[in-house]
GROMACS .gro file of C-alpha atoms in nm:
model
  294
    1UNK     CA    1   0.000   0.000   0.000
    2UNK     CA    2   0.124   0.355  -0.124
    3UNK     CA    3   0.174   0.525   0.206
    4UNK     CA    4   0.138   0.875   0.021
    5UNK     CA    5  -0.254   0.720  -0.018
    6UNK     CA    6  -0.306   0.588   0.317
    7UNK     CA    7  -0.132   0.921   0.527
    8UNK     CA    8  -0.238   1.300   0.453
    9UNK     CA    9   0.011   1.478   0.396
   10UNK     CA   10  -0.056   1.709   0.709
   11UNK     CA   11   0.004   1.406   0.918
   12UNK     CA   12   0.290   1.318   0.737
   13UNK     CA   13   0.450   1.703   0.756
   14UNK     CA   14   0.349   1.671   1.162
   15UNK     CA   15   0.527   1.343   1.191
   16UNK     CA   16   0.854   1.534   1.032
   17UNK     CA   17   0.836   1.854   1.207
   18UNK     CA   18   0.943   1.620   1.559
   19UNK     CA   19   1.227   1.532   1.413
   20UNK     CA   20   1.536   1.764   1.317
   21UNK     CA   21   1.642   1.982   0.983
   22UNK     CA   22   1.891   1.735   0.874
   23UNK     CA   23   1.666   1.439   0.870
   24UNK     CA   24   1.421   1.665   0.738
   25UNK     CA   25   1.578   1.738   0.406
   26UNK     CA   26   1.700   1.366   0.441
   27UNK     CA   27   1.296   1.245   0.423
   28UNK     CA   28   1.249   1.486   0.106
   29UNK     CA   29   1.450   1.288  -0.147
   30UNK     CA   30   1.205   0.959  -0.042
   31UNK     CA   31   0.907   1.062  -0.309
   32UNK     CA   32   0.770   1.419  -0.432
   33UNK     CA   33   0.501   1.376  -0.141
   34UNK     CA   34   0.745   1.396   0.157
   35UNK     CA   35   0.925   1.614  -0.007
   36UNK     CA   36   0.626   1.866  -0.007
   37UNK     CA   37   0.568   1.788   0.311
   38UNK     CA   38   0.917   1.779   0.435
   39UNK     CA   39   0.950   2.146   0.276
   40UNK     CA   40   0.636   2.281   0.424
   41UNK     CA   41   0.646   2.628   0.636
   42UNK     CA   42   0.436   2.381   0.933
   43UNK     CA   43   0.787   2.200   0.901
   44UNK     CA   44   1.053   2.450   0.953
   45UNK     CA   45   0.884   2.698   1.162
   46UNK     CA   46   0.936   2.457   1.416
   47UNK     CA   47   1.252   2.426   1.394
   48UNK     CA   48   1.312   2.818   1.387
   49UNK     CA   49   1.284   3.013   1.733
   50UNK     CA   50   0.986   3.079   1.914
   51UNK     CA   51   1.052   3.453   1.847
   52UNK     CA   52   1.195   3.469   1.505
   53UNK     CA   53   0.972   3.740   1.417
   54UNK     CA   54   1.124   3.949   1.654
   55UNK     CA   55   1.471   3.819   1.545
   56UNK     CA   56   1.383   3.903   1.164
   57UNK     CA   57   1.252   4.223   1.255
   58UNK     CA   58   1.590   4.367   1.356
   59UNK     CA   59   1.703   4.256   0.955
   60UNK     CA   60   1.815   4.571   0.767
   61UNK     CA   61   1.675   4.346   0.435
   62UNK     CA   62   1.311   4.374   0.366
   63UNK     CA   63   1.352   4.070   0.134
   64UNK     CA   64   1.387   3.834   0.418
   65UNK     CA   65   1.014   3.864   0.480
   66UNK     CA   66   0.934   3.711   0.193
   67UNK     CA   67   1.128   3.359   0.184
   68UNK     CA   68   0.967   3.049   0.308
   69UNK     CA   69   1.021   2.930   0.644
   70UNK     CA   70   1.287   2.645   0.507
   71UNK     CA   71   1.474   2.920   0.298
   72UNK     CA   72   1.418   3.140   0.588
   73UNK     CA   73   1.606   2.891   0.860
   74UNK     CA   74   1.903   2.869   0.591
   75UNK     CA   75   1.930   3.228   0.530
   76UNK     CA   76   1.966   3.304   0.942
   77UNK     CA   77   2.255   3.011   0.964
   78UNK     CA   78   2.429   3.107   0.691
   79UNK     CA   79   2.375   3.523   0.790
   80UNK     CA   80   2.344   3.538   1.124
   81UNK     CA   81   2.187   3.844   1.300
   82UNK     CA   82   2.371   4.063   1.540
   83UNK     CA   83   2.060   4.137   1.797
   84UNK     CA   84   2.212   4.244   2.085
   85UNK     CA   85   2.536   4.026   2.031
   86UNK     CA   86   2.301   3.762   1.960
   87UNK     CA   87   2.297   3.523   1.666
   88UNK     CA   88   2.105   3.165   1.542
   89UNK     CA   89   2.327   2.878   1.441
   90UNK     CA   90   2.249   2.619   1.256
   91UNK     CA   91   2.058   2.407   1.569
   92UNK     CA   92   1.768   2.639   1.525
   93UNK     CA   93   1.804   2.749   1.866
   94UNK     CA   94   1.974   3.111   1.967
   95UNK     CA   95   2.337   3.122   1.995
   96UNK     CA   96   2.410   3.442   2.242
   97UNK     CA   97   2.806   3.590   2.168
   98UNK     CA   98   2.942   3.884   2.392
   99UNK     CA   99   3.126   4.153   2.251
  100UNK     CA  100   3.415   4.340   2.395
  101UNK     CA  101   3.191   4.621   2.450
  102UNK     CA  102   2.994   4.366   2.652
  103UNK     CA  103   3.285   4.197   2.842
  104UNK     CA  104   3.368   4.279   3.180
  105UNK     CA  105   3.777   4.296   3.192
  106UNK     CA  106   4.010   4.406   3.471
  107UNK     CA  107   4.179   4.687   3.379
  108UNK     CA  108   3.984   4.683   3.030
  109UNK     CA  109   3.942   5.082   3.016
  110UNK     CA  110   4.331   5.153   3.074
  111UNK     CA  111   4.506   5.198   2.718
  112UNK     CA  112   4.843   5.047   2.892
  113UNK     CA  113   4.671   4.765   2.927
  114UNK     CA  114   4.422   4.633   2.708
  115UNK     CA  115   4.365   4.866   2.369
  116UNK     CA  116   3.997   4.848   2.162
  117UNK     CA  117   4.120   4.783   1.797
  118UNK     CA  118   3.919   4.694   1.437
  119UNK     CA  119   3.948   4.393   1.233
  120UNK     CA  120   3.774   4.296   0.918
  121UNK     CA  121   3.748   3.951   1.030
  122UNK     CA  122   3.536   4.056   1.360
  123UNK     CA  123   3.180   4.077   1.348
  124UNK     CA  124   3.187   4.320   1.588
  125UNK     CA  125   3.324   4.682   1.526
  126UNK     CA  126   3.562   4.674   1.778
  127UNK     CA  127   3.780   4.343   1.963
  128UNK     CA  128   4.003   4.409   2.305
  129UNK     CA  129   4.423   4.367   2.234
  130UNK     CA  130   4.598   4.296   2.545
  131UNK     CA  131   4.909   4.484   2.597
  132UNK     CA  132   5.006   4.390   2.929
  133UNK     CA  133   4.874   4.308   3.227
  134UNK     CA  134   4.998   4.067   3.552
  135UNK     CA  135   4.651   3.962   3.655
  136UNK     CA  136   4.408   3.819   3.404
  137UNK     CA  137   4.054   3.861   3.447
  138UNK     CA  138   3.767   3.859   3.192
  139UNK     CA  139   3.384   3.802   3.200
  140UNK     CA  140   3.045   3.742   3.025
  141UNK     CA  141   2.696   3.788   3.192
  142UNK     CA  142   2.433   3.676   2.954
  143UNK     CA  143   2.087   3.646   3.065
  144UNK     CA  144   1.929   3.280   3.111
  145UNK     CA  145   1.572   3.415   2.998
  146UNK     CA  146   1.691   3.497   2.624
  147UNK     CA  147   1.859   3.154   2.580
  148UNK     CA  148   1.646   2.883   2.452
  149UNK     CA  149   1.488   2.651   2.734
  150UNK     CA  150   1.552   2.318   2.807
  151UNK     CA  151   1.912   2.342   2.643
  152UNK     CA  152   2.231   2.265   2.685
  153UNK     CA  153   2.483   2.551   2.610
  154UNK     CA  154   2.887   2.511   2.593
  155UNK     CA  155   3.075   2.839   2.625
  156UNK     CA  156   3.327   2.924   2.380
  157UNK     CA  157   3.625   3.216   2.433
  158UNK     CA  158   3.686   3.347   2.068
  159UNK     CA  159   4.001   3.497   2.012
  160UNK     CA  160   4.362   3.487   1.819
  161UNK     CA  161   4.709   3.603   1.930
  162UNK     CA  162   4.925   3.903   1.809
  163UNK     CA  163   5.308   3.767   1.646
  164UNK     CA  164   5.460   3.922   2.005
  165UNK     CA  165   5.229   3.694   2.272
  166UNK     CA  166   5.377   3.646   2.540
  167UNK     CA  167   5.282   3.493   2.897
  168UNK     CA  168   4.998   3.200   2.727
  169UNK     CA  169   5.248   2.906   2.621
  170UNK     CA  170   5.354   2.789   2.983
  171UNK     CA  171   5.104   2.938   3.233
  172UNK     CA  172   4.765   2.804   3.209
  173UNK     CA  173   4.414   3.033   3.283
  174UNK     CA  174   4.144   2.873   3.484
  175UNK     CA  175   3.750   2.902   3.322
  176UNK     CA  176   3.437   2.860   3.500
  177UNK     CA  177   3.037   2.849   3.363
  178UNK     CA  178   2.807   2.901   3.639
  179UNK     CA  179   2.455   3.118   3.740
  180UNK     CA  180   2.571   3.476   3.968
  181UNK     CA  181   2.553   3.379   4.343
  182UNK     CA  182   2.523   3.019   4.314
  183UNK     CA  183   2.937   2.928   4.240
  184UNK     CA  184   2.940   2.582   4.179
  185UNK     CA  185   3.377   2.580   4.226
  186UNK     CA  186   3.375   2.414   3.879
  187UNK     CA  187   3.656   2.475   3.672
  188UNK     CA  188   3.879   2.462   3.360
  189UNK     CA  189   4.228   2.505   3.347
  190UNK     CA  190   4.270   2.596   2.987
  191UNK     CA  191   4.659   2.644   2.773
  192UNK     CA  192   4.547   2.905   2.533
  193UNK     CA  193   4.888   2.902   2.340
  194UNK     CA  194   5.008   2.486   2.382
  195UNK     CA  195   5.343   2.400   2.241
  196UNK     CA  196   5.361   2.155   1.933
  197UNK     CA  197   5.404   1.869   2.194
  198UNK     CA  198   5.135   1.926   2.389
  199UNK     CA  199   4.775   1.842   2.354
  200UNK     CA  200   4.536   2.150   2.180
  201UNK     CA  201   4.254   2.209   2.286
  202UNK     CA  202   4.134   2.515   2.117
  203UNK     CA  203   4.002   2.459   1.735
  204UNK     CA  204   4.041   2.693   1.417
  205UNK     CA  205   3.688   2.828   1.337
  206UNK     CA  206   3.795   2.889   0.995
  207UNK     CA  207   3.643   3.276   1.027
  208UNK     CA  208   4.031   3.356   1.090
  209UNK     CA  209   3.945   3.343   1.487
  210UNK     CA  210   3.980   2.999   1.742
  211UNK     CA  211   3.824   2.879   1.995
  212UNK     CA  212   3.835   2.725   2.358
  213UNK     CA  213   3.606   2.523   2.533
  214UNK     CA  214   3.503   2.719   2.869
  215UNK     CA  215   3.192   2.514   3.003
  216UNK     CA  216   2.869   2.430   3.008
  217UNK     CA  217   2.574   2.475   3.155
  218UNK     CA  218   2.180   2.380   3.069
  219UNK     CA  219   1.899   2.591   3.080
  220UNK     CA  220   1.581   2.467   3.215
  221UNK     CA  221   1.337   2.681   3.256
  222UNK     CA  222   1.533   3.050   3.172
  223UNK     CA  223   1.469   3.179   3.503
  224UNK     CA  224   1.798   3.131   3.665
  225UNK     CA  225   1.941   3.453   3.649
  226UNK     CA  226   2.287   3.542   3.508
  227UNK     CA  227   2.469   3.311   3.383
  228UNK     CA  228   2.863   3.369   3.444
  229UNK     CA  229   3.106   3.258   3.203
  230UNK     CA  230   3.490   3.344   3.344
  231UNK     CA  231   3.853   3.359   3.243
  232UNK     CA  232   4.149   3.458   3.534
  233UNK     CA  233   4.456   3.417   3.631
  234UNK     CA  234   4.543   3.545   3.939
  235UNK     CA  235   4.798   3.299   4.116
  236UNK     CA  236   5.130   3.389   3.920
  237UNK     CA  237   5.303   3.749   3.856
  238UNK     CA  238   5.395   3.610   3.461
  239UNK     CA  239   5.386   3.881   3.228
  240UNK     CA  240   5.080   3.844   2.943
  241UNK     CA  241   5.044   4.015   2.614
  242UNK     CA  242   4.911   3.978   2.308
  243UNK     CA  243   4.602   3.832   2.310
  244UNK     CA  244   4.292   3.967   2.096
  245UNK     CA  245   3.957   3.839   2.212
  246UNK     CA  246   3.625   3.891   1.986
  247UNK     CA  247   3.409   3.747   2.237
  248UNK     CA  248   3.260   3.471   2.433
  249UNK     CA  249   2.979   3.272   2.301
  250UNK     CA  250   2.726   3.012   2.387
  251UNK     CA  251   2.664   2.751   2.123
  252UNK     CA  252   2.366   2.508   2.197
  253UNK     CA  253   2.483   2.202   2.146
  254UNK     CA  254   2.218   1.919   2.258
  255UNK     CA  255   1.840   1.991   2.314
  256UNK     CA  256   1.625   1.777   2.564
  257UNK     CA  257   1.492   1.506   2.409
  258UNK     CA  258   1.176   1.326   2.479
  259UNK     CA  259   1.258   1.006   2.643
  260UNK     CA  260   1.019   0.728   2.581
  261UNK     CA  261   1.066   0.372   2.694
  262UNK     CA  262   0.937   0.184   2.430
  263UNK     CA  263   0.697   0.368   2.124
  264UNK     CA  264   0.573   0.291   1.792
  265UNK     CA  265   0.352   0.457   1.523
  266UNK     CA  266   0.199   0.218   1.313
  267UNK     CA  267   0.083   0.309   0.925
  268UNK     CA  268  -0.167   0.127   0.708
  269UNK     CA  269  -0.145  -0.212   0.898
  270UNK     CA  270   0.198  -0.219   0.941
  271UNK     CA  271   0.317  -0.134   0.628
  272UNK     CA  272   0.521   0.118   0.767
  273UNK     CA  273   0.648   0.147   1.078
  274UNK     CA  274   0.820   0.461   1.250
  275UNK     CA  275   0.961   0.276   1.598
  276UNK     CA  276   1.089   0.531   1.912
  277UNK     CA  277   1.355   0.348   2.158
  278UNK     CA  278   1.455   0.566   2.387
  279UNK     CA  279   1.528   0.917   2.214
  280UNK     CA  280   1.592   0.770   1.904
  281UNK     CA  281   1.376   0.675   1.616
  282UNK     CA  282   1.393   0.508   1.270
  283UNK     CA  283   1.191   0.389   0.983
  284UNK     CA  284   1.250   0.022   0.918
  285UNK     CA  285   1.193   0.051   0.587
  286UNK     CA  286   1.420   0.308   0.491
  287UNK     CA  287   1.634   0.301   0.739
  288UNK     CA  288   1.640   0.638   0.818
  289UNK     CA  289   1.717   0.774   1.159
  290UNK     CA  290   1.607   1.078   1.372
  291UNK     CA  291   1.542   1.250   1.691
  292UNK     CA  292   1.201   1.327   1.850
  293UNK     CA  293   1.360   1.683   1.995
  294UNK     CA  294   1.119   1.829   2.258
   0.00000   0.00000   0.00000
């Protein structure tokens, strides 16, 4: 039995929209019915933010309006939005990056110091340069309301080095990713500039910036407070310079799934079968997995 016959497309498109964009545009090269229903605006609306409307708004493009919600969902991945140092990646759910303006930095407004400086690779219109400092010392407090609920988020220092860095390669800084008054002593200790033989732990972003893993920290409900993310050094009197941060971010990385024990939809007598084990789910038939993403 043609399962196109036997399934309306709306249920179809609903069955899709609790799964992810990947296997999304995966189920639209199965037959020209999925892949109308796989490329419906019911579809990819869920998988954009609850207040992309508000997002789009801030758009300097009128055109933006106009796309579909799958062309839509591309366009803000590949073009993010500054809102507020805010931006969507490609998860669907909001990505949240503090500026230097936004950073709190010992010592940040004292030119002998750390300097504000430009760079066509930044997306922001100005980055901090450290010239020299003893004590190191740098912070992001980003809302947990504005994040997306019931997600994960890792943050992420952004930055690069100047040729004359000094003060990185041997001394360690210490990170830690918690909510403002509740310190839960976690931490990081974090070799920004690693010699050849040691282990690296920062990655090239391929924007011309790199990146260190600071934390992480899931939001439940949004109604925690501030969330802290923090970089010092405090214990040694080692010389640093050079360093040019951009920013920190928070990158969702894993949403909360539903968890069910044991699940099944069954389609036109069993003909086809789309069986849930645990957070996973697959269609016998085609073999095809995906993730029922609450």
């Amino acid at each position: 039995m043609d399962i196109t016959i036997a399934l309306p497309a709306e249920c179809i498109s609903n069955i899709i929209s609790l799964t992810t964009p990947r296997d999304a545009c995966r189920l639209s090269v199965v037959s020209p019915v999925f892949k109308s229903a796989a490329d419906s605006d019911s579809v990819w609306e869920n998988f954009l933010p609850s207040d992309y409307k508000q997002i789009i708004s801030n758009s300097v493009s009128s055109l933006i309006t106009s796309l579909s919600k799958k062309d839509l969902y591309f366009h803000l991945c590949r073009n993010p939005i500054i809102i507020n140092n805010g931006t969507m990646p490609e998860s669907g759910k909001k990505c949240y990056m503090v500026g230097t303006k936004g950073l709190s930095i010992a010592w940040g407004d004292e030119p002998n110091h750390w300097i504000l400086t430009s760079l066509p690779e930044s997306r922001f219109p100005e980055v901090a340069e450290l010239k020299y400092v003893w004590w190191f010392d740098v912070k992001a407090m980003i809302e947990t309301r504005i994040l997306s609920l019931r997600t994960n988020y890792t943050a992420y220092l952004v930055f690069k080095f100047v040729e004359s860095k000094y003060g990185f390669a041997r001394r360690p800084v210490d990170s830690g990713v918690y909510i403002e008054g509740s310190d839960n002593g976690v931490r990081r200790r974090l070799l920004l500039d690693p010699s050849r033989n040691m282990a690296r732990l920062s990655q090239d972003r391929r924007d011309g910036w790199i990146e260190i893993e600071m934390g992480e920290f899931f939001n439940e409900n949004g109604d925690d407070g501030k969330l802290v993310c923090s970089l010092f050094e405090f214990d040694s009197f080692i010389t640093k310079r050079g360093l040019i941060i951009q920013g920190i971010e928070n990158i969702r990385y894993a949403a909360f799934h539903i968890r069910l024990a044991a699940f099944e939809i069954r389609i036109a007598a069993c003909e086809i079968r789309i069986a849930v084990y645990g957070p996973e789910a697959y269609c016998p038939e085609s073999g095809l997995p995906f993730t029922i993403s609450g």
